[in-house]
Structures are given as C-alpha cells and as structure tokens.
Amino acid sequence: MGQSVSLSRGELVVHTLIVMTGAFMAILDTTIVDIALPKMMAPLKTDLYGIQWVVTAYMIAAAVVLPLLEWLEKVVGLKKMYVAGIALFALSSYLCGISTELYQMVVFRSIQGLAEALIIVSAQVILFTIYPPEQKGVAMGIFGLGASFAPAVGPTLGGWLTEHINWNWIFFINVPVGIVLTTAALFFLREVSTERKVMPFNFVSFTFISIATVSTLIVLSKGQQFGWFSSNTIAFLTVVALLCYLLYLASDVLSKVKLIDLSVFRKVNFAVSSVVFLLVLGFSMYALFYAIPLYFEFLKGLSTFTTGILLLPFALSIAVFSVVAGALSDRWSAGGTLFIAILVYLGSIFFFMRHYDLYTPKGEASLELSLMGVGMGLFFAPVTVIALRGLEDKTILVISLLDYIRFIGGSFGTAIATNILKGNSSFHYDEISALQSENYHFVVGRIESLAQFFVNTSYTLEEAVVKAYYSVGALQMRLSYSYAFQDLFVWSGIFAIVGLLPLVLLFRTWRYNKA
C-alpha cells in the first residue's frame, strides 16, 4: 500500500468523484444532525440529555472500528471496504429516518458511525493511491475539501431540511445518494490494494483499546451533564479509560501480533502531525465548529436556516482553499502551507472573533468568518501530506490513526467548548450582578422606565414590573454568554498556538538535517 496506481485522466476523475461524494456524505452527517436534535426530541420521546446519545453513539462506533481497518484492508481490500461502507451507511440512514424510539435511533446511528469509518479511511487511502507522487498534495486537498467543507455546510443544509421538510430527511437524503454510489463503485471503482493475506488478529489489544475509546468518549460527551469528576460515573469511566489504554499498550508491546504498529510515532513527521491534528483540528477547530452556530442561534437569536446562510461564505471559503492547499503542498511546501494556514486561522481569531459579542453585526461576522475559512481550508492537505512522508507503505495505518485522533480531539474540543460556555457564563453573570449592585439606583431607574413602557403598551402595572425585571435579567444572561463566547474564542486560539509549537520544532529539525 502506498504505491500509485496508473489510471487514465478519465478514470482518475471518475474514481475521485465516487470516493469524494461518499466521503462528503459521511462527514456531513457529523454536523447536519446536530442542528436537528431539538426537533428530534419529541418524536423520539426523550429529553435534551437523551438526544445527545444520537451524537455520542455515532462517534463511539466510528472511533472503535478504526484500529480494525488496517487488518480488514489486508483481508478484503479497499474497494470492498468502501462499497460495504456506502451500502451500510445508506441502509442505516433509512433506518434512522424511520426510528420512533430513542433506543432504535442509537442502534442505527451506531451502525452509521461504523459505516462512516469504513468510508472515510478507504476513500482517503484510495485517493492517495490513485494520484501520482507529485500530486499527493492535490489528492489530500481534494479530500480536505470534503473533510472541512462538509462540517461547515452541515448547519445550512440541515437547517433547510429541518425547517422546510422534516428532520427525517437529514437521514433520508443519504439513501438515493448511497444507492447510486454503491452501484457506481461496484461497476467503475478499481481495486487499488492487490495484496491479500489472512493475518492473525490481536483481539486482546482490540478489546482494551475499544473499552478505553468508549469510556473516553462517554466521559467527554456526558461529563458536563453528570458534573464531571463530582460524578462517580465519570470518575469511574475515566479510571477505566486510563487503565485500558495502559493495558492495550502492554498487550501490544508484549504480543508478537501487533494491533497497531506504534513505531510510526518514532517518525518525527508523523508525531508532529499527530500533535498538530489533535490540538489545532481537535481542540481548537472542532470547538469552533460547535460554537459558531450556537453564537448565531443561541446568542443572537437567529433561525437555523438564517444561521446556515450566514455560514455559507465560511463553508465556501474552506472548500476553495482546501484545493489550493493541495496545489501549494505539491508545488511549494507542505510545511510552509500548514504554517500559513495556522497563522491565518490565529489572525482571524485574535483580530476578529475575540471581539464578537451580542451586538456584532451578523453580516460583518459572516464576512470575517470567511477569512477563518481560508485558514481552515489550507490546513488539512499539508498536515496529512507531512504525516504520510516516509510512511507511504503504511498509508492506511497513518490515516486510521489520524482519524482516531480527530474523533478523540474533536470530542475534547466539544467538551471544552461546552464547559467554557457553561462555566464562564455563570462567572460573568455574577460579575454583572456585582456591577449592578454598585450601580443600584441606575438599574432600578432602568427597570422603572421599562415598566412604564410596558404599561403604555396595555400591560397592568404588576405585569409591567414583572416583565421589566425579566427583560433586564434576560439581557444580563445574554451578556454573560456573550463574554463566555469571547473566552471560548480566545481559548481556541491558545490551543492553536500550542499546536503550532511542534511545527516550529519540525522546521528546525528539517533545517538541521539539511545542514
């Protein structure tokens, strides 16, 4: 694996369209569902905490199956992995759409997550294999278009489907696409991995890393709900996760049959790329993918569809510059492109986003976010090219590990974002209350003037006073969240800065080797 397969230009285009459409569909499901969760609670007869399992189950299933894929590819090949993933994804999407109970949705979303892992890894490896060596950056740029553009456009499409048709269609839309793709892949997709051998499988290591992964993702997804380490459940699962990761390492080190070849981490390129992937993509970018729609919907009170329209320039910017990043990585420098990507991303945070508040004009925010999209678009291709440098014979392992890091890092990023928004909003609420106490007469005067306004609009005096107090309290709460969003944006920038530091170390290593 890792050698390029010779295809004509027409075959290259067809293969690219088939695998990228599947990858786009699978990655899109990571964010298109988020926007519809509130509308799914009543039909599935559950509450806010219950509906979160729709997201958690998907992530867990996808992450758990990733360590299995290198072994599976050697047994069945990439084409069968991709076709099985697409067919299973379409079937599970239909079953999700007709679900009427939460447990049904959780089961079918788990199957969908498993299928997503099959699609993403096989699609990315197929792309990397069919493009010639001098166009590996272009291949990863094309994949980056889907990997970055799909999560960004998810709120737009999900909002439109939810508001104008029904929440079920966020799943049903995958069915015809999946049928067409399955048929096209069976007839037109060539098998690019020709080596077949039935290899022994380390079930002990797989069991340990699976338990560790499940425990980690539950802790990160449910920690806020259960009160983090004040909860015995969260504390217990944390210990289980740490213990099982250690037992996995011991099992793999002592066994002759390795589940994951951890020697890839000895390659400086891959080790640095992994840290950059974890901190910049996972901790920082995924936190913003989660927080930006909330900023427009929750804080500014805009509709789901309006939010999606405002985020469309952001999504398009990511799409365009993902392809640009691939060309730059091939023709100029993958490291330099990645460095510029993170600098543009950081600039958009510290020059623009950290100032976003309740009163920031929505058009201005939408335009400035498109600059952030430039940085995000430039990110994916070069970091993947750097990770694979010198490890082309272990392509599927490297890509599986990067996807695993994406899931774990993204879960950390989302958990951190939730914790900052919840915790810091309470802190700022208390700060605002303290300031109001110091300016008591001004606040009372404001409440009295509001009450008089409501009296003049046909409320009784008693109703007007209550409404005035409520209005001031609601504004105070929204302002506290406004400051919390600013805190979150700054923290996202800090994580990206920390992720940039290993890249600087890598540049120094390259210069030293050249000297």
Short mmCIF file of C-alpha atoms in Angstrom, two decimals, residues 34-291:
data_model
loop_
_atom_site.label_atom_id
_atom_site.label_comp_id
_atom_site.label_asym_id
_atom_site.label_seq_id
_atom_site.Cartn_x
_atom_site.Cartn_y
_atom_site.Cartn_z
CA ASP A 34 -26.59 18.48 15.38
CA ILE A 35 -28.82 21.20 14.00
CA ALA A 36 -31.93 18.95 14.09
CA LEU A 37 -31.51 17.48 17.58
CA PRO A 38 -34.08 19.80 19.25
CA LYS A 39 -36.71 18.79 16.65
CA MET A 40 -36.00 15.09 17.24
CA MET A 41 -36.68 15.06 20.99
CA ALA A 42 -40.48 14.90 20.85
CA PRO A 43 -40.77 12.25 18.09
CA LEU A 44 -38.21 10.06 19.89
CA LYS A 45 -39.86 10.69 23.28
CA THR A 46 -36.72 11.86 25.05
CA ASP A 47 -35.12 14.93 26.61
CA LEU A 48 -32.02 17.03 25.91
CA TYR A 49 -29.69 14.61 27.69
CA GLY A 50 -31.19 11.57 25.98
CA ILE A 51 -30.95 13.03 22.50
CA GLN A 52 -27.19 13.59 22.96
CA TRP A 53 -26.75 9.82 22.62
CA VAL A 54 -27.65 10.22 18.93
CA VAL A 55 -24.31 12.03 18.51
CA THR A 56 -22.33 10.07 21.10
CA ALA A 57 -23.26 6.63 19.69
CA TYR A 58 -22.13 7.67 16.22
CA MET A 59 -18.74 8.90 17.44
CA ILE A 60 -18.14 5.84 19.62
CA ALA A 61 -18.89 3.33 16.85
CA ALA A 62 -16.75 5.16 14.30
CA ALA A 63 -13.79 5.52 16.66
CA VAL A 64 -13.92 1.93 17.93
CA VAL A 65 -13.74 0.38 14.45
CA LEU A 66 -10.76 2.49 13.27
CA PRO A 67 -8.00 0.28 14.82
CA LEU A 68 -9.53 -2.68 12.97
CA LEU A 69 -9.27 -1.23 9.47
CA GLU A 70 -5.61 -1.92 8.64
CA TRP A 71 -6.21 -5.63 9.29
CA LEU A 72 -9.54 -5.55 7.39
CA GLU A 73 -7.96 -3.93 4.32
CA LYS A 74 -5.44 -6.76 4.01
CA VAL A 75 -8.26 -9.31 4.18
CA VAL A 76 -10.92 -7.83 1.87
CA GLY A 77 -9.32 -4.85 0.06
CA LEU A 78 -10.19 -1.17 -0.17
CA LYS A 79 -12.91 -1.45 -2.80
CA LYS A 80 -14.98 -3.90 -0.75
CA MET A 81 -14.44 -1.77 2.36
CA TYR A 82 -15.70 1.32 0.55
CA VAL A 83 -18.70 -0.41 -1.08
CA ALA A 84 -19.70 -2.06 2.20
CA GLY A 85 -19.39 1.27 3.99
CA ILE A 86 -21.58 3.11 1.47
CA ALA A 87 -24.26 0.39 1.39
CA LEU A 88 -24.33 0.11 5.17
CA PHE A 89 -24.45 3.90 5.54
CA ALA A 90 -27.44 4.18 3.19
CA LEU A 91 -29.32 1.35 4.94
CA SER A 92 -28.66 2.69 8.44
CA SER A 93 -29.64 6.21 7.30
CA TYR A 94 -33.04 4.90 6.19
CA LEU A 95 -33.47 3.05 9.49
CA CYS A 96 -32.54 6.23 11.42
CA GLY A 97 -35.15 8.17 9.43
CA ILE A 98 -37.97 5.77 10.36
CA SER A 99 -36.95 5.40 14.02
CA THR A 100 -39.68 6.20 16.54
CA GLU A 101 -37.83 5.32 19.76
CA LEU A 102 -34.53 6.60 21.15
CA TYR A 103 -33.03 3.11 21.51
CA GLN A 104 -33.71 2.43 17.82
CA MET A 105 -32.04 5.66 16.80
CA VAL A 106 -28.99 4.94 18.98
CA VAL A 107 -28.56 1.44 17.50
CA PHE A 108 -28.89 2.62 13.89
CA ARG A 109 -26.65 5.65 14.46
CA SER A 110 -24.01 3.27 15.82
CA ILE A 111 -24.19 1.26 12.58
CA GLN A 112 -23.99 4.53 10.65
CA GLY A 113 -20.86 5.52 12.59
CA LEU A 114 -19.22 2.17 11.83
CA ALA A 115 -20.02 2.69 8.14
CA GLU A 116 -18.57 6.22 8.27
CA ALA A 117 -15.22 4.87 9.45
CA LEU A 118 -15.14 2.36 6.58
CA ILE A 119 -15.94 5.09 4.04
CA ILE A 120 -13.57 7.79 5.30
CA VAL A 121 -10.46 5.66 5.64
CA SER A 122 -10.95 3.70 2.40
CA ALA A 123 -11.82 6.86 0.42
CA GLN A 124 -8.78 8.74 1.67
CA VAL A 125 -6.40 5.84 1.01
CA ILE A 126 -7.87 5.25 -2.47
CA LEU A 127 -7.35 8.94 -3.31
CA PHE A 128 -3.78 8.92 -2.02
CA THR A 129 -3.03 5.75 -4.01
CA ILE A 130 -4.50 6.70 -7.40
CA TYR A 131 -2.74 10.07 -7.67
CA PRO A 132 0.92 10.14 -8.83
CA PRO A 133 3.66 11.05 -6.31
CA GLU A 134 3.92 14.65 -7.50
CA GLN A 135 0.17 15.16 -6.88
CA LYS A 136 -0.26 13.67 -3.39
CA GLY A 137 -0.93 17.14 -2.02
CA VAL A 138 -3.68 17.67 -4.60
CA ALA A 139 -5.23 14.34 -3.57
CA MET A 140 -5.28 15.34 0.08
CA GLY A 141 -6.51 18.82 -0.87
CA ILE A 142 -9.47 17.27 -2.66
CA PHE A 143 -10.17 15.09 0.36
CA GLY A 144 -9.72 18.12 2.61
CA LEU A 145 -12.45 19.85 0.60
CA GLY A 146 -14.90 17.25 1.89
CA ALA A 147 -13.35 16.88 5.33
CA SER A 148 -13.56 20.62 6.05
CA PHE A 149 -16.38 21.82 3.77
CA ALA A 150 -18.90 19.14 4.84
CA PRO A 151 -18.93 20.04 8.58
CA ALA A 152 -19.19 23.74 7.71
CA VAL A 153 -22.10 23.33 5.26
CA GLY A 154 -23.94 20.87 7.54
CA PRO A 155 -25.85 23.56 9.51
CA THR A 156 -27.03 25.20 6.26
CA LEU A 157 -28.38 22.01 4.69
CA GLY A 158 -29.65 20.60 8.00
CA GLY A 159 -31.41 23.85 8.83
CA TRP A 160 -33.15 23.99 5.45
CA LEU A 161 -34.29 20.34 5.58
CA THR A 162 -35.49 20.63 9.17
CA GLU A 163 -37.40 23.89 8.68
CA HIS A 164 -38.88 23.25 5.22
CA ILE A 165 -39.42 19.46 5.10
CA ASN A 166 -38.85 17.32 8.21
CA TRP A 167 -35.98 16.21 10.45
CA ASN A 168 -36.22 12.67 8.99
CA TRP A 169 -34.86 13.98 5.70
CA ILE A 170 -31.43 14.68 7.16
CA PHE A 171 -31.20 10.85 7.04
CA PHE A 172 -33.40 10.04 4.03
CA ILE A 173 -31.29 12.29 1.77
CA ASN A 174 -28.44 9.78 2.12
CA VAL A 175 -30.46 6.87 0.73
CA PRO A 176 -30.66 7.72 -3.01
CA VAL A 177 -27.09 9.03 -2.94
CA GLY A 178 -25.95 5.80 -1.28
CA ILE A 179 -27.75 3.60 -3.84
CA VAL A 180 -26.22 5.48 -6.79
CA LEU A 181 -22.74 5.44 -5.20
CA THR A 182 -22.90 1.72 -4.36
CA THR A 183 -23.84 0.90 -7.95
CA ALA A 184 -21.18 3.22 -9.40
CA ALA A 185 -18.48 1.85 -7.09
CA LEU A 186 -19.30 -1.77 -7.97
CA PHE A 187 -19.04 -1.12 -11.72
CA PHE A 188 -16.42 1.61 -12.06
CA LEU A 189 -14.14 1.56 -8.99
CA ARG A 190 -10.92 -0.40 -9.43
CA GLU A 191 -9.34 -2.35 -6.59
CA VAL A 192 -6.17 -0.45 -5.74
CA SER A 193 -4.90 -2.76 -3.00
CA THR A 194 -3.97 -6.04 -4.64
CA GLU A 195 -2.15 -7.81 -1.80
CA ARG A 196 -4.39 -10.27 0.09
CA LYS A 197 -3.48 -12.29 3.15
CA VAL A 198 -5.40 -13.57 6.13
CA MET A 199 -3.48 -12.25 9.11
CA PRO A 200 -3.79 -13.12 12.80
CA PHE A 201 -5.71 -10.55 14.79
CA ASN A 202 -4.92 -9.32 18.30
CA PHE A 203 -8.37 -9.49 19.95
CA VAL A 204 -6.97 -8.72 23.41
CA SER A 205 -5.44 -5.41 22.33
CA PHE A 206 -8.57 -4.56 20.31
CA THR A 207 -10.78 -5.22 23.35
CA PHE A 208 -8.68 -2.98 25.60
CA ILE A 209 -8.49 -0.06 23.15
CA SER A 210 -12.22 -0.38 22.38
CA ILE A 211 -13.18 -0.18 26.06
CA ALA A 212 -10.78 2.75 26.51
CA THR A 213 -12.25 4.56 23.49
CA VAL A 214 -15.86 4.04 24.56
CA SER A 215 -15.10 5.19 28.11
CA THR A 216 -13.20 8.26 26.91
CA LEU A 217 -15.95 9.40 24.54
CA ILE A 218 -18.69 8.89 27.14
CA VAL A 219 -16.69 10.92 29.66
CA LEU A 220 -16.19 13.74 27.18
CA SER A 221 -19.76 13.68 25.87
CA LYS A 222 -21.55 13.30 29.20
CA GLY A 223 -19.12 14.96 31.63
CA GLN A 224 -20.94 18.30 31.62
CA GLN A 225 -24.31 16.61 32.22
CA PHE A 226 -23.06 14.50 35.14
CA GLY A 227 -20.95 17.22 36.75
CA TRP A 228 -17.54 15.93 35.63
CA PHE A 229 -15.46 14.46 38.45
CA SER A 230 -18.05 15.18 41.12
CA SER A 231 -19.87 12.24 39.48
CA ASN A 232 -18.85 8.72 40.47
CA THR A 233 -19.79 7.50 36.99
CA ILE A 234 -17.46 9.95 35.23
CA ALA A 235 -14.65 9.29 37.70
CA PHE A 236 -15.05 5.52 37.27
CA LEU A 237 -15.09 5.71 33.45
CA THR A 238 -12.01 7.95 33.50
CA VAL A 239 -10.10 5.36 35.52
CA VAL A 240 -11.33 2.60 33.19
CA ALA A 241 -10.19 4.58 30.14
CA LEU A 242 -6.71 5.23 31.52
CA LEU A 243 -6.29 1.65 32.74
CA CYS A 244 -7.44 0.14 29.44
CA TYR A 245 -5.13 2.38 27.40
CA LEU A 246 -2.24 1.18 29.57
CA LEU A 247 -3.34 -2.46 29.25
CA TYR A 248 -3.61 -2.02 25.47
CA LEU A 249 -0.04 -0.68 25.32
CA ALA A 250 1.21 -3.59 27.46
CA SER A 251 -0.69 -6.10 25.33
CA ASP A 252 0.62 -4.73 22.04
CA VAL A 253 4.21 -4.41 23.28
CA LEU A 254 4.28 -7.97 24.66
CA SER A 255 2.41 -9.61 21.78
CA LYS A 256 4.02 -10.82 18.56
CA VAL A 257 0.84 -9.78 16.70
CA LYS A 258 0.52 -6.00 16.83
CA LEU A 259 -2.90 -4.38 16.54
CA ILE A 260 -1.29 -1.01 15.73
CA ASP A 261 2.30 -0.53 14.65
CA LEU A 262 3.22 2.17 17.16
CA SER A 263 6.68 2.54 15.60
CA VAL A 264 5.13 5.14 13.24
CA PHE A 265 5.26 7.58 16.16
CA ARG A 266 9.06 7.40 16.03
CA LYS A 267 8.85 9.29 12.73
CA VAL A 268 9.15 12.95 13.68
CA ASN A 269 6.90 13.99 10.78
CA PHE A 270 4.04 11.77 11.94
CA ALA A 271 4.47 12.55 15.64
CA VAL A 272 4.38 16.30 14.99
CA SER A 273 1.41 15.99 12.61
CA SER A 274 -0.47 13.99 15.24
CA VAL A 275 0.01 16.70 17.86
CA VAL A 276 -0.96 19.43 15.38
CA PHE A 277 -4.01 17.38 14.35
CA LEU A 278 -5.04 16.84 17.98
CA LEU A 279 -4.63 20.43 19.19
CA VAL A 280 -5.36 22.59 16.14
CA LEU A 281 -8.07 20.49 14.47
CA GLY A 282 -9.50 18.70 17.52
CA PHE A 283 -9.20 21.06 20.49
CA SER A 284 -9.49 24.31 18.50
CA MET A 285 -11.29 23.96 15.15
CA TYR A 286 -13.86 21.42 16.33
CA ALA A 287 -14.66 23.65 19.30
CA LEU A 288 -15.41 26.46 16.84
CA PHE A 289 -17.43 24.19 14.52
CA TYR A 290 -19.56 23.51 17.60
CA ALA A 291 -19.65 27.08 18.94
#
